[in-house]
Amino acid sequence: VVRPKGELAGLVSVHYPTTRFENMVLDKATLKKLGRIVDEHRNREKLAAHGLSPRRKFLLVGPPGTGKTLTASALAGELGLPLFTILLDGVINRYMGETSSKIRLVFEAMKKTRGVYFFDEVDALATKRLIENDVGEARRTLNSILQLLDEDDSDALIIAATNRPDVLDPAILRPGRFDRRINVPRPDLVGRVGILQVHTRKVPLSSDVELEIIGRGCPGFSGADLENLVNEASLLAARQDKDSVAMIDFEMA
Ligand code: ADP
């Protein structure tokens, strides 16, 4: 088990996810893309024999709660790799003026420890003014990440996620910077029903609960919203001392 030590401990958190793609609901095209990535990494020695290397740098784009973090976890889980989450806000607040050198430490760690390295909400860096007098630190952090990303030739998988492609710095989207951009939209009806199924697997449901009807009633819900709905309904049912979730109160959501 890898544990970040010294300075690195304040820059990244590490988990060994048990998440698999079967725990998430994604549209077919996205699942296929992710499946290919996993295959490439599982077969990287074979690829290397042909002078090829697996794709490693990904940009996940989608609204909050649609499963970007879960996707990073599932990639790590499928490949049996540790998931390192870079604590960007913490880095900027704690190491004002030296964020670039701290980010460099993270990229040095990638060379030593293969894993999935997850940079969440990189869009925030492009627009954030963290404190008065500080216009530049967040942007400098973003620029360091992009420069180090371009230079990186480790074996690590690097995933950046953003909720706001509309405000995203054009520099991030520059062709060739990421090997793949993966869109993670809000689920459609089939997706919503699938996500409700995943999250009610362990919930005792009464026979008159029809997830299809509930899914129809929740247009625009993200995976996280649907998970919340199931949790709230479960709590409500438990409070009413019923042993099944027979009622879903739409106003709660
Ligand atoms: P994001 O990183 O896009 O903001 P998360 O991955 O943190 O979203 O999602 C939060 C939670 O919502 C997940 O842990 C999961 O329980 C649920 N969820 C989100 N998207 C999905 C999905 N596509 N399939 C199943 N559950 C999902």
XYZ file of C-alpha atoms and ligand atoms in Angstrom:
280
model
C 0.000 0.000 0.000
C 1.368 3.364 -1.054
C 1.145 6.228 1.428
C 2.317 9.660 0.384
C 4.965 10.874 2.790
C 6.431 14.221 3.729
C 5.269 17.176 1.701
C 3.397 14.993 -0.726
C 0.981 13.962 2.020
C -0.457 17.487 2.051
C -0.787 17.604 -1.721
C -2.577 14.383 -2.567
C -4.904 11.920 -0.905
C -4.688 8.248 -1.816
C -7.333 5.531 -2.024
C -7.482 2.036 -3.344
C -10.944 2.040 -4.932
C -12.970 -1.130 -5.250
C -15.302 0.570 -7.736
C -15.882 -1.194 -11.034
C -17.663 -0.094 -14.180
C -20.532 -2.386 -13.217
C -21.198 -0.033 -10.270
C -21.873 2.828 -12.627
C -24.218 3.579 -15.444
C -22.735 5.202 -18.502
C -23.895 5.388 -22.078
C -22.561 2.714 -24.394
C -20.147 4.952 -26.269
C -18.500 6.202 -23.069
C -18.268 2.709 -21.603
C -16.625 1.524 -24.801
C -14.048 4.327 -24.653
C -13.263 3.530 -21.025
C -13.137 -0.204 -21.722
C -10.525 0.424 -24.417
C -8.422 2.490 -22.051
C -8.491 -0.321 -19.474
C -7.567 -2.867 -22.171
C -4.645 -0.763 -23.356
C -3.260 -0.544 -19.830
C -3.782 -4.237 -19.133
C -1.899 -5.033 -22.313
C 0.757 -2.389 -22.077
C 3.600 -4.870 -22.303
C 2.242 -6.257 -25.542
C 1.832 -2.714 -26.848
C 5.363 -1.846 -25.803
C 6.674 -4.781 -27.843
C 5.263 -2.955 -30.876
C 6.642 0.389 -29.808
C 3.222 1.620 -28.666
C 2.068 2.960 -25.344
C -1.421 3.213 -23.819
C -3.227 6.526 -23.769
C -2.828 8.134 -20.374
C -4.077 11.710 -20.294
C -7.797 12.311 -20.123
C -10.136 15.235 -19.714
C -13.548 14.425 -18.243
C -16.166 17.060 -18.987
C -19.649 17.117 -17.488
C -21.986 18.764 -14.968
C -21.512 18.183 -11.214
C -22.573 14.797 -9.889
C -22.520 12.972 -13.224
C -19.819 10.509 -12.226
C -16.449 12.044 -13.146
C -14.870 11.177 -9.789
C -16.564 7.794 -9.929
C -15.077 7.209 -13.396
C -11.568 7.969 -12.093
C -12.218 5.546 -9.201
C -13.514 2.855 -11.542
C -10.457 3.170 -13.811
C -8.213 2.748 -10.758
C -10.409 -0.091 -9.442
C -10.411 -1.962 -12.748
C -6.641 -1.638 -13.099
C -5.885 -2.344 -9.429
C -4.049 0.980 -9.132
C -4.093 3.560 -6.342
C -6.150 6.688 -6.951
C -4.335 9.903 -6.047
C -6.574 12.930 -5.769
C -4.715 16.214 -6.006
C -5.986 18.652 -3.391
C -5.806 21.735 -5.569
C -7.592 24.164 -3.244
C -5.400 23.056 -0.372
C -2.266 23.448 -2.480
C -3.167 26.990 -3.473
C -4.222 28.117 -0.014
C -1.346 26.553 1.844
C 1.493 27.148 -0.516
C 0.722 30.591 -1.840
C 3.596 31.699 -4.057
C 5.103 28.238 -4.400
C 2.301 26.221 -5.906
C 4.259 25.528 -9.082
C 7.032 23.756 -7.192
C 4.436 21.772 -5.214
C 2.639 20.660 -8.356
C 6.014 19.588 -9.702
C 6.364 17.273 -6.683
C 3.114 15.571 -7.682
C 4.389 15.019 -11.218
C 7.666 13.645 -9.845
C 5.661 11.196 -7.734
C 3.935 9.967 -10.910
C 7.266 8.797 -12.275
C 7.883 6.715 -9.151
C 4.410 5.407 -8.409
C 2.109 4.281 -11.157
C -1.474 5.176 -10.369
C -4.460 7.200 -11.453
C -3.862 10.890 -10.674
C -7.076 12.891 -10.502
C -7.181 16.694 -10.818
C -10.763 17.722 -10.019
C -12.355 21.031 -11.040
C -9.446 22.356 -13.049
C -11.827 24.961 -14.486
C -11.917 26.628 -11.088
C -8.247 27.451 -11.493
C -8.858 29.369 -14.652
C -11.394 31.702 -13.095
C -10.714 31.774 -9.399
C -9.569 34.770 -7.415
C -8.775 33.181 -4.134
C -7.962 36.126 -1.985
C -7.609 39.846 -2.430
C -4.350 40.766 -4.139
C -4.143 37.349 -5.636
C -5.071 37.321 -9.232
C -2.263 35.133 -10.341
C -1.760 32.150 -8.065
C -4.616 29.996 -9.333
C -3.696 30.750 -12.914
C -0.034 30.007 -12.259
C -1.099 26.668 -10.790
C -3.099 25.887 -13.908
C -0.205 26.856 -16.158
C 2.168 24.636 -14.166
C -0.218 21.722 -14.433
C -0.528 22.169 -18.193
C 3.199 22.524 -18.726
C 4.019 19.501 -16.552
C 1.256 17.552 -18.267
C 2.851 18.235 -21.654
C 6.269 17.158 -20.389
C 5.058 14.100 -18.511
C 6.273 10.781 -19.851
C 5.512 8.599 -16.821
C 3.308 5.490 -16.804
C 0.615 7.166 -14.726
C -2.946 7.835 -15.852
C -3.707 11.514 -15.488
C -7.329 12.600 -15.342
C -8.485 16.198 -15.194
C -12.160 16.915 -14.587
C -14.215 19.996 -15.214
C -17.828 21.010 -14.670
C -17.588 24.076 -16.816
C -16.402 23.553 -20.351
C -17.925 26.945 -21.172
C -15.451 28.827 -18.980
C -12.596 26.483 -19.613
C -9.370 28.038 -20.666
C -8.738 27.397 -24.369
C -5.226 26.336 -23.351
C -6.684 23.270 -21.631
C -8.547 22.231 -24.732
C -5.557 22.652 -27.029
C -5.451 19.662 -29.370
C -2.865 17.077 -28.399
C -2.751 18.098 -24.754
C -5.072 15.317 -23.630
C -5.178 11.928 -25.335
C -8.927 11.867 -24.989
C -11.772 14.086 -23.952
C -14.630 12.123 -22.427
C -17.992 13.805 -22.041
C -20.051 12.713 -19.059
C -23.512 14.231 -19.576
C -26.562 14.058 -17.344
C -28.216 10.676 -17.832
C -31.179 10.218 -20.159
C -34.241 8.193 -19.108
C -32.539 4.822 -19.652
C -29.516 6.072 -17.720
C -31.624 7.411 -14.867
C -33.498 4.144 -14.470
C -30.185 2.259 -14.590
C -28.674 4.491 -11.902
C -31.785 4.045 -9.725
C -31.375 0.282 -10.147
C -27.715 0.424 -9.116
C -28.477 2.483 -6.037
C -31.499 0.434 -4.942
C -29.669 -2.904 -5.252
C -29.337 -3.148 -1.499
C -32.573 -1.357 -0.602
C -35.659 -3.418 0.203
C -38.193 -2.136 -2.331
C -41.888 -2.791 -2.124
C -43.312 -4.486 -5.195
C -45.270 -1.406 -6.239
C -42.170 0.769 -6.695
C -41.572 1.251 -10.405
C -38.163 2.730 -11.059
C -39.127 3.490 -14.653
C -41.898 5.820 -13.464
C -39.589 7.474 -10.942
C -36.957 7.912 -13.658
C -39.543 9.619 -15.859
C -40.294 12.037 -13.052
C -36.682 13.181 -12.688
C -35.578 14.785 -15.964
C -32.294 16.630 -15.561
C -31.247 14.706 -12.441
C -27.589 13.755 -12.217
C -26.360 10.429 -10.840
C -25.609 12.156 -7.535
C -29.172 13.606 -7.428
C -30.610 10.135 -8.014
C -28.416 8.605 -5.344
C -29.636 11.316 -2.978
C -33.235 10.620 -3.871
C -32.826 6.952 -3.006
C -31.103 7.803 0.284
C -33.764 10.319 1.290
C -36.563 7.930 0.399
C -34.890 5.130 2.347
C -34.526 7.351 5.397
C -38.118 8.490 5.127
C -39.357 4.926 4.829
C -37.265 3.878 7.819
C -38.583 6.791 9.859
C -42.131 5.823 9.068
C -41.232 2.400 10.317
C -42.009 0.758 7.050
C -39.748 -1.966 5.846
C -39.937 -0.919 2.251
C -39.529 2.212 0.212
C -43.065 2.599 -1.012
C -43.169 6.318 -1.273
C -40.903 8.777 -2.962
C -41.500 12.387 -2.158
C -40.508 14.325 -5.244
C -40.508 17.610 -3.379
C -37.545 16.469 -1.349
C -35.271 16.335 -4.311
P -18.718 14.308 -10.256
O -17.292 13.952 -9.955
O -19.041 14.281 -11.721
O -19.163 15.593 -9.619
P -19.275 11.976 -8.655
O -18.532 10.936 -9.408
O -18.620 12.523 -7.429
O -19.660 13.180 -9.624
O -20.722 11.408 -8.281
C -21.228 11.452 -6.953
C -21.998 10.181 -6.657
O -23.180 10.124 -7.473
C -21.232 8.923 -6.988
O -20.417 8.509 -5.914
C -22.355 7.934 -7.278
O -22.866 7.374 -6.081
C -23.425 8.801 -7.914
N -23.311 8.768 -9.391
C -22.954 9.799 -10.196
N -22.943 9.436 -11.485
C -23.277 8.121 -11.512
C -23.400 7.140 -12.555
N -23.189 7.472 -13.837
N -23.752 5.879 -12.212
C -23.966 5.552 -10.920
N -23.862 6.412 -9.890
C -23.518 7.690 -10.161
